[in-house]
mmCIF file of C-alpha atoms in Angstrom:
data_model
loop_
_atom_site.group_PDB
_atom_site.id
_atom_site.type_symbol
_atom_site.label_atom_id
_atom_site.label_comp_id
_atom_site.label_asym_id
_atom_site.label_seq_id
_atom_site.Cartn_x
_atom_site.Cartn_y
_atom_site.Cartn_z
ATOM 1 C CA UNK A 7 -20.455 20.037 -10.544
ATOM 2 C CA UNK A 8 -17.613 17.750 -11.092
ATOM 3 C CA UNK A 9 -13.852 18.257 -10.153
ATOM 4 C CA UNK A 10 -12.328 15.479 -11.286
ATOM 5 C CA UNK A 11 -11.217 14.572 -7.639
ATOM 6 C CA UNK A 12 -11.302 10.516 -8.111
ATOM 7 C CA UNK A 13 -9.983 10.724 -11.544
ATOM 8 C CA UNK A 14 -7.965 7.304 -12.496
ATOM 9 C CA UNK A 15 -8.961 5.995 -9.051
ATOM 10 C CA UNK A 16 -10.756 2.607 -8.389
ATOM 11 C CA UNK A 17 -12.859 0.691 -5.579
ATOM 12 C CA UNK A 18 -15.714 -1.238 -4.034
ATOM 13 C CA UNK A 19 -18.695 0.410 -3.051
ATOM 14 C CA UNK A 20 -21.153 -1.943 -1.136
ATOM 15 C CA UNK A 21 -24.829 -1.787 -0.485
ATOM 16 C CA UNK A 22 -26.525 0.130 -3.327
ATOM 17 C CA UNK A 23 -30.060 -1.318 -3.302
ATOM 18 C CA UNK A 24 -32.303 2.088 -5.138
ATOM 19 C CA UNK A 25 -31.953 5.355 -5.419
ATOM 20 C CA UNK A 26 -32.587 6.185 -2.216
ATOM 21 C CA UNK A 27 -29.704 4.702 -0.591
ATOM 22 C CA UNK A 28 -26.558 6.658 0.079
ATOM 23 C CA UNK A 29 -24.345 3.902 -1.920
ATOM 24 C CA UNK A 30 -26.410 4.634 -4.620
ATOM 25 C CA UNK A 31 -25.545 8.306 -4.658
ATOM 26 C CA UNK A 32 -21.857 7.811 -3.702
ATOM 27 C CA UNK A 33 -21.739 5.246 -7.045
ATOM 28 C CA UNK A 34 -23.109 8.270 -9.126
ATOM 29 C CA UNK A 35 -21.090 11.024 -7.620
ATOM 30 C CA UNK A 36 -17.905 8.824 -8.157
ATOM 31 C CA UNK A 37 -18.598 8.066 -11.286
ATOM 32 C CA UNK A 38 -19.369 11.845 -11.567
ATOM 33 C CA UNK A 39 -15.528 12.811 -10.189
ATOM 34 C CA UNK A 40 -13.921 10.176 -12.548
ATOM 35 C CA UNK A 41 -13.421 6.983 -10.539
ATOM 36 C CA UNK A 42 -14.654 3.737 -11.417
ATOM 37 C CA UNK A 43 -15.486 0.849 -9.304
ATOM 38 C CA UNK A 44 -17.809 -2.780 -8.884
ATOM 39 C CA UNK A 45 -20.921 -2.806 -6.745
ATOM 40 C CA UNK A 46 -21.834 -5.370 -4.826
ATOM 41 C CA UNK A 47 -24.613 -6.841 -2.906
ATOM 42 C CA UNK A 48 -25.717 -9.792 -1.071
ATOM 43 C CA UNK A 49 -27.586 -11.587 -3.590
ATOM 44 C CA UNK A 50 -30.910 -11.183 -1.721
ATOM 45 C CA UNK A 51 -31.095 -7.760 -1.832
ATOM 46 C CA UNK A 52 -29.782 -7.365 -5.524
ATOM 47 C CA UNK A 53 -32.825 -9.158 -6.360
ATOM 48 C CA UNK A 54 -35.125 -6.631 -4.468
ATOM 49 C CA UNK A 55 -32.951 -3.585 -5.549
ATOM 50 C CA UNK A 56 -32.424 -2.074 -9.405
ATOM 51 C CA UNK A 57 -28.640 -2.254 -9.063
ATOM 52 C CA UNK A 58 -28.362 -3.234 -12.585
ATOM 53 C CA UNK A 59 -29.859 0.118 -13.560
ATOM 54 C CA UNK A 60 -27.277 1.840 -11.631
ATOM 55 C CA UNK A 61 -24.390 -0.527 -13.222
ATOM 56 C CA UNK A 62 -25.613 0.301 -16.383
ATOM 57 C CA UNK A 63 -25.859 4.098 -15.891
ATOM 58 C CA UNK A 64 -21.898 4.266 -14.575
ATOM 59 C CA UNK A 65 -20.529 1.569 -16.335
ATOM 60 C CA UNK A 66 -19.861 -0.792 -13.602
ATOM 61 C CA UNK A 67 -20.011 -4.532 -13.045
ATOM 62 C CA UNK A 68 -21.455 -6.202 -10.554
ATOM 63 C CA UNK A 69 -20.037 -9.067 -8.222
ATOM 64 C CA UNK A 70 -22.963 -10.576 -5.885
ATOM 65 C CA UNK A 71 -21.113 -10.811 -2.101
ATOM 66 C CA UNK A 72 -22.345 -12.052 1.090
ATOM 67 C CA UNK A 73 -20.299 -9.549 3.072
ATOM 68 C CA UNK A 74 -20.701 -12.211 6.347
ATOM 69 C CA UNK A 75 -18.465 -14.566 4.160
ATOM 70 C CA UNK A 76 -15.106 -15.057 3.687
ATOM 71 C CA UNK A 77 -14.971 -16.891 0.521
ATOM 72 C CA UNK A 78 -17.220 -14.428 -0.959
ATOM 73 C CA UNK A 79 -15.221 -11.489 -0.213
ATOM 74 C CA UNK A 80 -11.909 -13.343 -0.952
ATOM 75 C CA UNK A 81 -13.694 -13.654 -4.475
ATOM 76 C CA UNK A 82 -15.095 -10.206 -4.659
ATOM 77 C CA UNK A 83 -11.948 -8.522 -4.137
ATOM 78 C CA UNK A 84 -9.990 -11.062 -6.930
ATOM 79 C CA UNK A 85 -12.345 -10.500 -9.252
ATOM 80 C CA UNK A 86 -12.466 -6.721 -8.682
ATOM 81 C CA UNK A 87 -8.845 -6.129 -8.778
ATOM 82 C CA UNK A 88 -9.084 -8.175 -12.314
ATOM 83 C CA UNK A 89 -11.881 -5.837 -13.403
ATOM 84 C CA UNK A 90 -10.446 -2.566 -12.984
ATOM 85 C CA UNK A 91 -6.817 -3.566 -13.468
ATOM 86 C CA UNK A 92 -4.957 -3.102 -10.165
ATOM 87 C CA UNK A 93 -5.077 -2.558 -6.849
ATOM 88 C CA UNK A 94 -8.353 -0.818 -5.056
ATOM 89 C CA UNK A 95 -7.814 3.354 -4.242
ATOM 90 C CA UNK A 96 -11.437 2.893 -1.828
ATOM 91 C CA UNK A 97 -14.208 1.196 -0.381
ATOM 92 C CA UNK A 98 -17.567 1.916 0.900
ATOM 93 C CA UNK A 99 -19.192 -0.196 3.287
ATOM 94 C CA UNK A 100 -23.020 0.582 3.714
ATOM 95 C CA UNK A 101 -24.231 -2.082 4.865
ATOM 96 C CA UNK A 102 -26.651 -2.674 8.025
ATOM 97 C CA UNK A 103 -29.696 -4.719 9.081
ATOM 98 C CA UNK A 104 -31.558 -5.810 12.268
ATOM 99 C CA UNK A 105 -33.467 -9.137 12.162
ATOM 100 C CA UNK A 106 -34.915 -8.033 15.605
ATOM 101 C CA UNK A 107 -36.069 -4.304 14.496
ATOM 102 C CA UNK A 108 -37.728 -6.660 11.570
ATOM 103 C CA UNK A 109 -39.426 -8.911 13.436
ATOM 104 C CA UNK A 110 -40.321 -6.370 15.787
ATOM 105 C CA UNK A 111 -39.106 -7.203 18.603
ATOM 106 C CA UNK A 112 -38.077 -4.706 21.758
ATOM 107 C CA UNK A 113 -34.620 -4.435 22.757
ATOM 108 C CA UNK A 114 -35.216 -5.476 26.074
ATOM 109 C CA UNK A 115 -37.010 -8.833 24.342
ATOM 110 C CA UNK A 116 -34.173 -9.780 21.504
ATOM 111 C CA UNK A 117 -33.997 -13.204 20.320
ATOM 112 C CA UNK A 118 -30.330 -13.546 20.275
ATOM 113 C CA UNK A 119 -29.731 -15.292 17.143
ATOM 114 C CA UNK A 120 -31.284 -12.468 15.361
ATOM 115 C CA UNK A 121 -29.032 -10.201 17.131
ATOM 116 C CA UNK A 122 -26.041 -12.183 16.137
ATOM 117 C CA UNK A 123 -27.018 -12.199 12.617
ATOM 118 C CA UNK A 124 -27.647 -8.186 12.713
ATOM 119 C CA UNK A 125 -23.950 -8.009 14.258
ATOM 120 C CA UNK A 126 -22.551 -9.854 11.377
ATOM 121 C CA UNK A 127 -24.253 -8.395 8.520
ATOM 122 C CA UNK A 128 -23.961 -4.567 10.428
ATOM 123 C CA UNK A 129 -20.802 -4.621 11.914
ATOM 124 C CA UNK A 130 -18.295 -7.729 11.519
ATOM 125 C CA UNK A 131 -18.387 -7.634 8.205
ATOM 126 C CA UNK A 132 -16.424 -4.302 7.998
ATOM 127 C CA UNK A 133 -13.832 -6.236 9.614
ATOM 128 C CA UNK A 134 -13.962 -9.025 7.341
ATOM 129 C CA UNK A 135 -13.999 -6.503 4.665
ATOM 130 C CA UNK A 136 -11.038 -4.823 5.825
ATOM 131 C CA UNK A 137 -9.021 -8.038 6.690
ATOM 132 C CA UNK A 138 -9.981 -9.709 3.331
ATOM 133 C CA UNK A 139 -8.485 -6.321 1.775
ATOM 134 C CA UNK A 140 -5.537 -6.192 4.101
ATOM 135 C CA UNK A 141 -4.396 -9.865 4.026
ATOM 136 C CA UNK A 142 -4.983 -9.472 -0.110
ATOM 137 C CA UNK A 143 -2.478 -6.558 -0.004
ATOM 138 C CA UNK A 144 -5.361 -5.043 -2.700
ATOM 139 C CA UNK A 145 -5.748 -1.410 -1.629
ATOM 140 C CA UNK A 146 -2.814 1.651 -3.012
ATOM 141 C CA UNK A 147 -1.243 3.488 -0.365
ATOM 142 C CA UNK A 148 -3.274 6.673 0.773
ATOM 143 C CA UNK A 149 -6.298 4.720 -0.326
ATOM 144 C CA UNK A 150 -9.560 5.057 1.893
ATOM 145 C CA UNK A 151 -12.339 3.069 3.082
ATOM 146 C CA UNK A 152 -15.152 4.367 4.699
ATOM 147 C CA UNK A 153 -18.226 3.077 6.522
ATOM 148 C CA UNK A 154 -21.499 4.350 7.308
ATOM 149 C CA UNK A 155 -22.858 4.855 11.182
ATOM 150 C CA UNK A 156 -25.317 6.661 12.984
ATOM 151 C CA UNK A 157 -25.066 8.398 16.620
ATOM 152 C CA UNK A 158 -26.982 6.018 18.446
ATOM 153 C CA UNK A 159 -23.722 4.401 18.451
ATOM 154 C CA UNK A 160 -23.206 7.280 21.248
ATOM 155 C CA UNK A 161 -26.116 8.394 22.380
ATOM 156 C CA UNK A 162 -29.616 6.379 23.071
ATOM 157 C CA UNK A 163 -32.034 6.438 20.621
ATOM 158 C CA UNK A 164 -34.898 3.737 21.709
ATOM 159 C CA UNK A 165 -36.396 2.463 18.714
ATOM 160 C CA UNK A 166 -32.916 2.378 17.273
ATOM 161 C CA UNK A 167 -32.959 -1.368 18.949
ATOM 162 C CA UNK A 168 -29.437 -3.797 18.406
ATOM 163 C CA UNK A 169 -28.354 -1.382 16.016
ATOM 164 C CA UNK A 170 -26.650 0.942 18.604
ATOM 165 C CA UNK A 171 -24.726 -1.748 19.793
ATOM 166 C CA UNK A 172 -24.023 -2.923 15.756
ATOM 167 C CA UNK A 173 -22.759 0.459 15.220
ATOM 168 C CA UNK A 174 -20.790 0.905 18.343
ATOM 169 C CA UNK A 175 -18.869 -1.531 17.241
ATOM 170 C CA UNK A 176 -18.602 -1.001 13.716
ATOM 171 C CA UNK A 177 -16.526 2.615 14.927
ATOM 172 C CA UNK A 178 -14.715 0.846 17.011
ATOM 173 C CA UNK A 179 -13.319 -1.723 14.194
ATOM 174 C CA UNK A 180 -12.972 1.357 12.174
ATOM 175 C CA UNK A 181 -10.500 2.860 15.095
ATOM 176 C CA UNK A 182 -8.648 -0.561 15.619
ATOM 177 C CA UNK A 183 -8.085 -1.519 11.835
ATOM 178 C CA UNK A 184 -7.286 1.893 10.935
ATOM 179 C CA UNK A 185 -4.026 2.005 12.949
ATOM 180 C CA UNK A 186 -3.061 -1.092 11.332
ATOM 181 C CA UNK A 187 -3.792 -0.011 7.773
ATOM 182 C CA UNK A 188 -2.752 2.944 8.861
ATOM 183 C CA UNK A 189 0.845 1.870 10.049
ATOM 184 C CA UNK A 190 1.286 -0.524 7.342
ATOM 185 C CA UNK A 191 -0.121 0.072 4.072
ATOM 186 C CA UNK A 192 -0.979 4.023 4.319
ATOM 187 C CA UNK A 193 -4.550 3.564 3.964
ATOM 188 C CA UNK A 194 -7.360 5.391 5.536
ATOM 189 C CA UNK A 195 -9.929 4.506 7.528
ATOM 190 C CA UNK A 196 -13.192 6.296 8.851
ATOM 191 C CA UNK A 197 -16.879 6.284 9.632
ATOM 192 C CA UNK A 198 -19.336 8.855 8.692
ATOM 193 C CA UNK A 199 -21.934 9.726 11.250
ATOM 194 C CA UNK A 200 -24.887 10.562 9.160
ATOM 195 C CA UNK A 201 -27.928 12.234 9.608
ATOM 196 C CA UNK A 202 -31.252 10.262 9.937
ATOM 197 C CA UNK A 203 -31.748 9.353 6.196
ATOM 198 C CA UNK A 204 -34.970 8.144 3.957
ATOM 199 C CA UNK A 205 -33.183 5.132 2.952
ATOM 200 C CA UNK A 206 -35.273 1.688 2.741
ATOM 201 C CA UNK A 207 -33.251 0.504 5.771
ATOM 202 C CA UNK A 208 -34.006 3.639 7.513
ATOM 203 C CA UNK A 209 -37.690 3.936 7.253
ATOM 204 C CA UNK A 210 -37.699 0.223 8.693
ATOM 205 C CA UNK A 211 -36.845 1.928 11.948
ATOM 206 C CA UNK A 212 -39.977 2.236 14.007
ATOM 207 C CA UNK A 213 -41.413 5.975 14.547
ATOM 208 C CA UNK A 214 -38.630 7.095 11.767
ATOM 209 C CA UNK A 215 -40.884 9.908 10.251
ATOM 210 C CA UNK A 216 -41.128 11.372 13.460
ATOM 211 C CA UNK A 217 -38.050 11.613 14.158
ATOM 212 C CA UNK A 218 -36.598 12.480 11.266
ATOM 213 C CA UNK A 219 -38.487 15.900 11.706
ATOM 214 C CA UNK A 220 -37.443 16.204 15.396
ATOM 215 C CA UNK A 221 -33.847 16.074 14.115
ATOM 216 C CA UNK A 222 -34.218 18.767 11.328
ATOM 217 C CA UNK A 223 -35.804 21.035 14.092
ATOM 218 C CA UNK A 224 -32.619 20.403 16.149
ATOM 219 C CA UNK A 225 -29.902 20.702 13.572
ATOM 220 C CA UNK A 226 -28.993 24.507 12.876
ATOM 221 C CA UNK A 227 -28.341 23.769 9.591
ATOM 222 C CA UNK A 228 -30.842 21.363 8.805
ATOM 223 C CA UNK A 229 -30.617 17.211 8.035
ATOM 224 C CA UNK A 230 -27.813 15.806 5.664
ATOM 225 C CA UNK A 231 -29.490 14.288 2.839
ATOM 226 C CA UNK A 232 -28.218 11.254 0.890
ATOM 227 C CA UNK A 233 -26.974 13.000 -1.529
ATOM 228 C CA UNK A 234 -25.231 15.115 0.799
ATOM 229 C CA UNK A 235 -23.916 12.481 2.636
ATOM 230 C CA UNK A 236 -22.228 11.344 -0.984
ATOM 231 C CA UNK A 237 -20.471 14.250 -1.602
ATOM 232 C CA UNK A 238 -18.665 14.097 2.082
ATOM 233 C CA UNK A 239 -17.867 10.372 0.797
ATOM 234 C CA UNK A 240 -16.118 12.005 -1.945
ATOM 235 C CA UNK A 241 -14.165 14.065 -0.174
ATOM 236 C CA UNK A 242 -13.039 11.260 1.866
ATOM 237 C CA UNK A 243 -12.107 9.306 -0.966
ATOM 238 C CA UNK A 244 -10.076 11.956 -2.722
ATOM 239 C CA UNK A 245 -6.190 12.971 -1.761
ATOM 240 C CA UNK A 246 -7.542 15.770 -0.364
ATOM 241 C CA UNK A 247 -8.340 14.185 3.163
ATOM 242 C CA UNK A 248 -4.966 11.866 3.134
ATOM 243 C CA UNK A 249 -4.449 12.796 6.841
ATOM 244 C CA UNK A 250 -7.747 11.886 8.496
ATOM 245 C CA UNK A 251 -7.664 8.499 9.572
ATOM 246 C CA UNK A 252 -9.451 6.774 12.385
ATOM 247 C CA UNK A 253 -11.960 9.225 12.907
ATOM 248 C CA UNK A 254 -15.930 8.953 13.426
ATOM 249 C CA UNK A 255 -16.957 12.131 11.581
ATOM 250 C CA UNK A 256 -20.453 13.624 12.157
ATOM 251 C CA UNK A 257 -22.144 14.363 9.051
ATOM 252 C CA UNK A 258 -25.373 16.089 10.455
ATOM 253 C CA UNK A 259 -25.824 19.479 10.235
ATOM 254 C CA UNK A 260 -24.626 20.009 13.391
ATOM 255 C CA UNK A 261 -27.075 17.635 15.363
ATOM 256 C CA UNK A 262 -24.507 16.237 17.444
ATOM 257 C CA UNK A 263 -23.244 18.901 19.019
ATOM 258 C CA UNK A 264 -26.849 20.857 19.833
ATOM 259 C CA UNK A 265 -28.412 20.624 23.671
ATOM 260 C CA UNK A 266 -31.982 22.039 22.120
ATOM 261 C CA UNK A 267 -32.857 24.600 19.342
ATOM 262 C CA UNK A 268 -35.501 27.284 19.792
ATOM 263 C CA UNK A 269 -37.839 25.244 17.271
ATOM 264 C CA UNK A 270 -37.472 22.544 20.017
ATOM 265 C CA UNK A 271 -38.393 24.451 22.893
ATOM 266 C CA UNK A 272 -41.362 26.373 21.030
ATOM 267 C CA UNK A 273 -43.283 23.364 20.801
ATOM 268 C CA UNK A 274 -42.835 22.623 24.442
ATOM 269 C CA UNK A 275 -43.526 26.570 25.277
ATOM 270 C CA UNK A 276 -47.292 27.216 26.813
#
């Protein structure tokens, strides 16, 4: 169901890889709600995904950009404003990658070159994106910038590895840059701490299948899907949440505030 919540609004969506990704679902919902946008991803990710299909479906243009490259980001922002005909109203940062996880290295045996690369892609890129937008004065007043995170930033999940550190840094950037974007540009910055979601990236984490089942049993409302997260993101892009900023918003069916559920107790009861 569409409510025209984003009619006339323009933005950039980072990270749509395939139909399983939250960014993909968000792009579809933005389109349904009347928003227009530019799609972007790293060139290597675009070769792996089906982003052209999404662009055709939503009438969007694609601008390849490495989110760790300041030059690429400057080009992305400038061209996006040209294509969309003015300043932006929303940006979604849906980017995350750990080389240590991909290479099967334990948290206690990190290769720090891998760590640095993952941090740059997953966390520092958020600062680079916002700094580029800020310096270019590319956001309209009451615009909204959202990044996706996970509760491993607050609690330990052993197999989430160095991505937990990346997400903690990402959330700090949202708070710190959110202050300056709010004071000087009247722009909101928030992170959504999403349930474990079977995206292409998520399924790369060791033991993911078991954990998503555990989270489902722990959450009073069950896990939030990628489509659910897209809906929540739309609400943060809309004018209905103008005074929400610098927040880490848990979107996890209640998992983050549940000590233990009856289903989990039953699993361990004799």
